[in-house]
């Protein structure tokens, strides 16, 4: 085969391959997406982190920078509630307050990464997100701890969180807006106790 003909055939074969690669690299375009950002809500969370650590918990947001994480699993943390208010983190077990146990420190660190990102997203009315074939939406971004992705269901509620360099993965389910802030709940509790005391005194 003549050199010119051979080179032409090589180039003709290379062009479709190049076009295919370029098409794969283009990626999906982002669209504006409105997440369901209730100021107060609770959601179940199954968290995988570190080498092979797992935890199951109920994550509750009461108001800005105020979260509770009530653990069901692992057994060493079952019944423990971590309260995160800004930079301060406290723990309690069946109403008894204590310092955060050593066994909860890795989970606490991972939860702070999650809540920090969610707080940032909750400040936005809409987010640039990629629509997936399963009717979910993915939001990607960067934080001080590394890159992350947050996945939302079609109705705007939380579905998943991932921060690969930790590694950290969270699957959310059972999102429920409560509509009651921590301050309102506390005031309601105080009012109930006062009413009960008044009733008991009058009888």
PDB file of C-alpha atoms in Angstrom:
ATOM      1  CA  UNK A   1       0.000   0.000   0.000  1.00  0.00           C
ATOM      2  CA  UNK A   2       1.237   3.443  -0.908  1.00  0.00           C
ATOM      3  CA  UNK A   3       2.258   5.640   2.064  1.00  0.00           C
ATOM      4  CA  UNK A   4      -0.221   8.358   1.094  1.00  0.00           C
ATOM      5  CA  UNK A   5      -3.181   5.933   0.959  1.00  0.00           C
ATOM      6  CA  UNK A   6      -2.168   4.352   4.287  1.00  0.00           C
ATOM      7  CA  UNK A   7      -1.950   7.729   6.001  1.00  0.00           C
ATOM      8  CA  UNK A   8      -5.342   8.786   4.592  1.00  0.00           C
ATOM      9  CA  UNK A   9      -6.988   5.631   5.991  1.00  0.00           C
ATOM     10  CA  UNK A  10      -5.456   6.226   9.398  1.00  0.00           C
ATOM     11  CA  UNK A  11      -6.735   9.788   9.469  1.00  0.00           C
ATOM     12  CA  UNK A  12     -10.223   8.766   8.387  1.00  0.00           C
ATOM     13  CA  UNK A  13     -10.380   6.194  11.195  1.00  0.00           C
ATOM     14  CA  UNK A  14      -9.070   8.647  13.744  1.00  0.00           C
ATOM     15  CA  UNK A  15     -11.658  11.363  13.035  1.00  0.00           C
ATOM     16  CA  UNK A  16     -14.766   9.390  14.205  1.00  0.00           C
ATOM     17  CA  UNK A  17     -12.873   8.236  17.302  1.00  0.00           C
ATOM     18  CA  UNK A  18     -11.943  11.821  18.141  1.00  0.00           C
ATOM     19  CA  UNK A  19     -15.546  12.945  17.658  1.00  0.00           C
ATOM     20  CA  UNK A  20     -16.751  10.178  19.966  1.00  0.00           C
ATOM     21  CA  UNK A  21     -14.283  11.161  22.686  1.00  0.00           C
ATOM     22  CA  UNK A  22     -15.217  14.813  22.420  1.00  0.00           C
ATOM     23  CA  UNK A  23     -18.880  13.909  22.743  1.00  0.00           C
ATOM     24  CA  UNK A  24     -18.189  11.911  25.917  1.00  0.00           C
ATOM     25  CA  UNK A  25     -16.170  14.711  27.486  1.00  0.00           C
ATOM     26  CA  UNK A  26     -18.805  17.369  26.947  1.00  0.00           C
ATOM     27  CA  UNK A  27     -20.914  16.144  29.889  1.00  0.00           C
ATOM     28  CA  UNK A  28     -24.451  17.113  30.792  1.00  0.00           C
ATOM     29  CA  UNK A  29     -25.318  20.789  31.033  1.00  0.00           C
ATOM     30  CA  UNK A  30     -26.516  22.263  34.312  1.00  0.00           C
ATOM     31  CA  UNK A  31     -29.953  23.803  34.756  1.00  0.00           C
ATOM     32  CA  UNK A  32     -31.449  25.880  37.540  1.00  0.00           C
ATOM     33  CA  UNK A  33     -33.007  23.664  40.211  1.00  0.00           C
ATOM     34  CA  UNK A  34     -34.987  24.646  43.305  1.00  0.00           C
ATOM     35  CA  UNK A  35     -34.380  22.311  46.262  1.00  0.00           C
ATOM     36  CA  UNK A  36     -36.898  21.886  49.084  1.00  0.00           C
ATOM     37  CA  UNK A  37     -35.197  23.966  51.746  1.00  0.00           C
ATOM     38  CA  UNK A  38     -37.566  23.980  54.698  1.00  0.00           C
ATOM     39  CA  UNK A  39     -36.012  25.875  57.620  1.00  0.00           C
ATOM     40  CA  UNK A  40     -36.862  23.017  59.983  1.00  0.00           C
ATOM     41  CA  UNK A  41     -36.876  19.367  58.941  1.00  0.00           C
ATOM     42  CA  UNK A  42     -35.769  15.858  59.818  1.00  0.00           C
ATOM     43  CA  UNK A  43     -34.417  13.108  57.579  1.00  0.00           C
ATOM     44  CA  UNK A  44     -33.094   9.587  58.040  1.00  0.00           C
ATOM     45  CA  UNK A  45     -29.414   9.196  57.157  1.00  0.00           C
ATOM     46  CA  UNK A  46     -27.320   6.088  56.464  1.00  0.00           C
ATOM     47  CA  UNK A  47     -23.694   7.185  56.551  1.00  0.00           C
ATOM     48  CA  UNK A  48     -20.599   5.322  55.328  1.00  0.00           C
ATOM     49  CA  UNK A  49     -17.218   6.871  56.086  1.00  0.00           C
ATOM     50  CA  UNK A  50     -13.563   6.137  56.751  1.00  0.00           C
ATOM     51  CA  UNK A  51     -12.225   2.639  56.128  1.00  0.00           C
ATOM     52  CA  UNK A  52     -15.410   0.697  56.875  1.00  0.00           C
ATOM     53  CA  UNK A  53     -17.419   2.742  59.393  1.00  0.00           C
ATOM     54  CA  UNK A  54     -21.189   3.015  59.156  1.00  0.00           C
ATOM     55  CA  UNK A  55     -23.854   4.852  61.118  1.00  0.00           C
ATOM     56  CA  UNK A  56     -27.624   5.230  60.990  1.00  0.00           C
ATOM     57  CA  UNK A  57     -29.269   8.284  62.496  1.00  0.00           C
ATOM     58  CA  UNK A  58     -32.062  10.817  62.397  1.00  0.00           C
ATOM     59  CA  UNK A  59     -30.691  14.190  61.316  1.00  0.00           C
ATOM     60  CA  UNK A  60     -32.774  17.202  62.345  1.00  0.00           C
ATOM     61  CA  UNK A  61     -32.305  20.848  61.447  1.00  0.00           C
ATOM     62  CA  UNK A  62     -34.023  23.175  63.924  1.00  0.00           C
ATOM     63  CA  UNK A  63     -32.806  26.497  62.612  1.00  0.00           C
ATOM     64  CA  UNK A  64     -29.715  28.017  61.010  1.00  0.00           C
ATOM     65  CA  UNK A  65     -26.543  26.267  62.257  1.00  0.00           C
ATOM     66  CA  UNK A  66     -28.513  24.177  64.781  1.00  0.00           C
ATOM     67  CA  UNK A  67     -28.666  20.427  64.112  1.00  0.00           C
ATOM     68  CA  UNK A  68     -29.290  17.227  66.078  1.00  0.00           C
ATOM     69  CA  UNK A  69     -28.028  13.770  65.103  1.00  0.00           C
ATOM     70  CA  UNK A  70     -29.817  10.966  66.990  1.00  0.00           C
ATOM     71  CA  UNK A  71     -27.980   7.662  66.435  1.00  0.00           C
ATOM     72  CA  UNK A  72     -29.542   4.207  66.051  1.00  0.00           C
ATOM     73  CA  UNK A  73     -26.378   2.485  64.813  1.00  0.00           C
ATOM     74  CA  UNK A  74     -23.664   1.428  65.478  1.00  0.00           C
ATOM     75  CA  UNK A  75     -24.487  -0.179  68.853  1.00  0.00           C
ATOM     76  CA  UNK A  76     -21.735   1.863  70.539  1.00  0.00           C
ATOM     77  CA  UNK A  77     -23.611   5.071  69.623  1.00  0.00           C
ATOM     78  CA  UNK A  78     -27.239   3.893  69.823  1.00  0.00           C
ATOM     79  CA  UNK A  79     -29.236   6.423  71.824  1.00  0.00           C
ATOM     80  CA  UNK A  80     -26.557   9.129  71.665  1.00  0.00           C
ATOM     81  CA  UNK A  81     -27.673  12.531  70.387  1.00  0.00           C
ATOM     82  CA  UNK A  82     -25.098  14.996  69.090  1.00  0.00           C
ATOM     83  CA  UNK A  83     -26.193  18.631  69.072  1.00  0.00           C
ATOM     84  CA  UNK A  84     -24.328  20.916  66.691  1.00  0.00           C
ATOM     85  CA  UNK A  85     -24.778  24.654  67.170  1.00  0.00           C
ATOM     86  CA  UNK A  86     -22.283  26.560  65.067  1.00  0.00           C
ATOM     87  CA  UNK A  87     -18.812  25.451  66.152  1.00  0.00           C
ATOM     88  CA  UNK A  88     -20.050  23.946  69.435  1.00  0.00           C
ATOM     89  CA  UNK A  89     -20.898  20.232  69.619  1.00  0.00           C
ATOM     90  CA  UNK A  90     -22.394  18.571  72.690  1.00  0.00           C
ATOM     91  CA  UNK A  91     -23.756  15.102  73.412  1.00  0.00           C
ATOM     92  CA  UNK A  92     -26.467  13.571  75.543  1.00  0.00           C
ATOM     93  CA  UNK A  93     -27.803  10.105  76.262  1.00  0.00           C
ATOM     94  CA  UNK A  94     -31.329   9.708  77.614  1.00  0.00           C
ATOM     95  CA  UNK A  95     -31.310  13.297  78.769  1.00  0.00           C
ATOM     96  CA  UNK A  96     -27.893  13.178  80.446  1.00  0.00           C
ATOM     97  CA  UNK A  97     -25.353  15.599  78.969  1.00  0.00           C
ATOM     98  CA  UNK A  98     -21.691  14.684  78.609  1.00  0.00           C
ATOM     99  CA  UNK A  99     -18.672  15.435  76.441  1.00  0.00           C
ATOM    100  CA  UNK A 100     -18.649  13.894  72.990  1.00  0.00           C
ATOM    101  CA  UNK A 101     -17.373  10.314  73.432  1.00  0.00           C
ATOM    102  CA  UNK A 102     -14.228   9.234  71.629  1.00  0.00           C
ATOM    103  CA  UNK A 103     -16.190   6.634  69.667  1.00  0.00           C
ATOM    104  CA  UNK A 104     -18.365   9.414  68.219  1.00  0.00           C
ATOM    105  CA  UNK A 105     -15.560  11.742  67.111  1.00  0.00           C
ATOM    106  CA  UNK A 106     -15.167  10.342  63.555  1.00  0.00           C
ATOM    107  CA  UNK A 107     -18.931  10.448  62.984  1.00  0.00           C
ATOM    108  CA  UNK A 108     -19.088  13.972  64.437  1.00  0.00           C
ATOM    109  CA  UNK A 109     -16.379  15.157  62.049  1.00  0.00           C
ATOM    110  CA  UNK A 110     -18.228  13.687  59.047  1.00  0.00           C
ATOM    111  CA  UNK A 111     -21.576  15.157  60.122  1.00  0.00           C
ATOM    112  CA  UNK A 112     -20.055  18.616  60.391  1.00  0.00           C
ATOM    113  CA  UNK A 113     -18.855  18.302  56.787  1.00  0.00           C
ATOM    114  CA  UNK A 114     -22.393  17.418  55.702  1.00  0.00           C
ATOM    115  CA  UNK A 115     -24.167  20.129  57.677  1.00  0.00           C
ATOM    116  CA  UNK A 116     -21.664  22.809  56.611  1.00  0.00           C
ATOM    117  CA  UNK A 117     -22.406  22.105  52.946  1.00  0.00           C
ATOM    118  CA  UNK A 118     -26.168  21.879  53.504  1.00  0.00           C
ATOM    119  CA  UNK A 119     -26.157  25.220  55.324  1.00  0.00           C
ATOM    120  CA  UNK A 120     -24.492  26.799  52.294  1.00  0.00           C
ATOM    121  CA  UNK A 121     -27.055  25.286  49.923  1.00  0.00           C
ATOM    122  CA  UNK A 122     -29.984  26.278  52.129  1.00  0.00           C
ATOM    123  CA  UNK A 123     -29.076  29.944  51.613  1.00  0.00           C
ATOM    124  CA  UNK A 124     -29.710  29.671  47.859  1.00  0.00           C
ATOM    125  CA  UNK A 125     -33.118  30.024  46.205  1.00  0.00           C
ATOM    126  CA  UNK A 126     -31.963  27.981  43.200  1.00  0.00           C
ATOM    127  CA  UNK A 127     -28.908  25.908  42.345  1.00  0.00           C
ATOM    128  CA  UNK A 128     -27.145  24.873  39.122  1.00  0.00           C
ATOM    129  CA  UNK A 129     -27.863  21.148  38.920  1.00  0.00           C
ATOM    130  CA  UNK A 130     -27.653  18.293  36.441  1.00  0.00           C
ATOM    131  CA  UNK A 131     -30.835  16.339  35.705  1.00  0.00           C
ATOM    132  CA  UNK A 132     -30.328  12.569  35.892  1.00  0.00           C
ATOM    133  CA  UNK A 133     -32.232   9.861  34.040  1.00  0.00           C
ATOM    134  CA  UNK A 134     -33.781   8.568  37.285  1.00  0.00           C
ATOM    135  CA  UNK A 135     -35.538  11.916  37.910  1.00  0.00           C
ATOM    136  CA  UNK A 136     -32.965  13.040  40.482  1.00  0.00           C
ATOM    137  CA  UNK A 137     -30.855  16.191  40.396  1.00  0.00           C
ATOM    138  CA  UNK A 138     -27.171  16.466  41.283  1.00  0.00           C
ATOM    139  CA  UNK A 139     -25.490  19.584  42.633  1.00  0.00           C
ATOM    140  CA  UNK A 140     -21.679  19.654  42.669  1.00  0.00           C
ATOM    141  CA  UNK A 141     -19.351  22.045  44.432  1.00  0.00           C
ATOM    142  CA  UNK A 142     -16.194  22.627  46.424  1.00  0.00           C
ATOM    143  CA  UNK A 143     -15.759  23.082  50.169  1.00  0.00           C
ATOM    144  CA  UNK A 144     -12.693  23.475  52.385  1.00  0.00           C
ATOM    145  CA  UNK A 145     -12.803  19.712  52.966  1.00  0.00           C
ATOM    146  CA  UNK A 146     -12.941  18.836  49.256  1.00  0.00           C
ATOM    147  CA  UNK A 147     -15.334  18.410  46.348  1.00  0.00           C
ATOM    148  CA  UNK A 148     -18.852  17.161  47.012  1.00  0.00           C
ATOM    149  CA  UNK A 149     -22.071  16.170  45.294  1.00  0.00           C
ATOM    150  CA  UNK A 150     -25.551  16.483  46.756  1.00  0.00           C
ATOM    151  CA  UNK A 151     -28.384  14.584  45.099  1.00  0.00           C
ATOM    152  CA  UNK A 152     -32.029  15.652  45.353  1.00  0.00           C
ATOM    153  CA  UNK A 153     -35.181  13.754  44.435  1.00  0.00           C
ATOM    154  CA  UNK A 154     -37.503  15.194  41.831  1.00  0.00           C
ATOM    155  CA  UNK A 155     -39.632  16.806  44.552  1.00  0.00           C
ATOM    156  CA  UNK A 156     -36.586  18.715  45.818  1.00  0.00           C
ATOM    157  CA  UNK A 157     -35.946  16.670  48.965  1.00  0.00           C
ATOM    158  CA  UNK A 158     -32.543  15.305  49.970  1.00  0.00           C
ATOM    159  CA  UNK A 159     -31.501  11.956  48.507  1.00  0.00           C
ATOM    160  CA  UNK A 160     -27.712  11.595  48.937  1.00  0.00           C
ATOM    161  CA  UNK A 161     -24.426  13.277  49.776  1.00  0.00           C
ATOM    162  CA  UNK A 162     -20.926  12.308  48.718  1.00  0.00           C
ATOM    163  CA  UNK A 163     -17.425  13.639  49.442  1.00  0.00           C
ATOM    164  CA  UNK A 164     -15.047  11.140  47.788  1.00  0.00           C
ATOM    165  CA  UNK A 165     -11.742  12.316  49.256  1.00  0.00           C
ATOM    166  CA  UNK A 166     -12.807  11.624  52.859  1.00  0.00           C
ATOM    167  CA  UNK A 167     -14.349   9.120  51.872  1.00  0.00           C
ATOM    168  CA  UNK A 168     -17.922   9.951  52.911  1.00  0.00           C
ATOM    169  CA  UNK A 169     -21.271   8.816  51.508  1.00  0.00           C
ATOM    170  CA  UNK A 170     -24.720   9.463  52.950  1.00  0.00           C
ATOM    171  CA  UNK A 171     -28.077   8.129  51.754  1.00  0.00           C
ATOM    172  CA  UNK A 172     -31.104  10.127  52.932  1.00  0.00           C
ATOM    173  CA  UNK A 173     -34.723   8.977  53.213  1.00  0.00           C
ATOM    174  CA  UNK A 174     -37.992   9.977  54.827  1.00  0.00           C
ATOM    175  CA  UNK A 175     -37.540  13.742  54.559  1.00  0.00           C
ATOM    176  CA  UNK A 176     -40.136  15.509  56.698  1.00  0.00           C
ATOM    177  CA  UNK A 177     -40.604  19.225  57.282  1.00  0.00           C
ATOM    178  CA  UNK A 178     -41.679  19.995  60.827  1.00  0.00           C
ATOM    179  CA  UNK A 179     -42.287  23.731  60.602  1.00  0.00           C
ATOM    180  CA  UNK A 180     -41.327  24.247  64.255  1.00  0.00           C
ATOM    181  CA  UNK A 181     -38.082  25.983  65.182  1.00  0.00           C
ATOM    182  CA  UNK A 182     -36.042  25.009  68.236  1.00  0.00           C
ATOM    183  CA  UNK A 183     -36.974  28.302  69.914  1.00  0.00           C
ATOM    184  CA  UNK A 184     -40.676  27.706  69.332  1.00  0.00           C
ATOM    185  CA  UNK A 185     -40.388  24.131  70.583  1.00  0.00           C
ATOM    186  CA  UNK A 186     -38.630  25.290  73.745  1.00  0.00           C
ATOM    187  CA  UNK A 187     -41.189  28.006  74.385  1.00  0.00           C
ATOM    188  CA  UNK A 188     -44.003  25.516  73.833  1.00  0.00           C
ATOM    189  CA  UNK A 189     -42.402  23.073  76.268  1.00  0.00           C
ATOM    190  CA  UNK A 190     -41.976  25.813  78.877  1.00  0.00           C
ATOM    191  CA  UNK A 191     -45.598  26.884  78.425  1.00  0.00           C
ATOM    192  CA  UNK A 192     -46.788  23.289  78.823  1.00  0.00           C
ATOM    193  CA  UNK A 193     -44.770  22.820  82.009  1.00  0.00           C
ATOM    194  CA  UNK A 194     -46.049  26.148  83.419  1.00  0.00           C
ATOM    195  CA  UNK A 195     -49.645  25.218  82.602  1.00  0.00           C
ATOM    196  CA  UNK A 196     -49.201  21.798  84.203  1.00  0.00           C
ATOM    197  CA  UNK A 197     -47.715  23.354  87.352  1.00  0.00           C
ATOM    198  CA  UNK A 198     -50.542  25.904  87.563  1.00  0.00           C
ATOM    199  CA  UNK A 199     -53.159  23.186  87.121  1.00  0.00           C
ATOM    200  CA  UNK A 200     -51.536  21.010  89.792  1.00  0.00           C
ATOM    201  CA  UNK A 201     -51.382  23.952  92.225  1.00  0.00           C
ATOM    202  CA  UNK A 202     -55.024  24.840  91.678  1.00  0.00           C
ATOM    203  CA  UNK A 203     -56.146  21.297  92.398  1.00  0.00           C
TER     204      UNK A 203
END
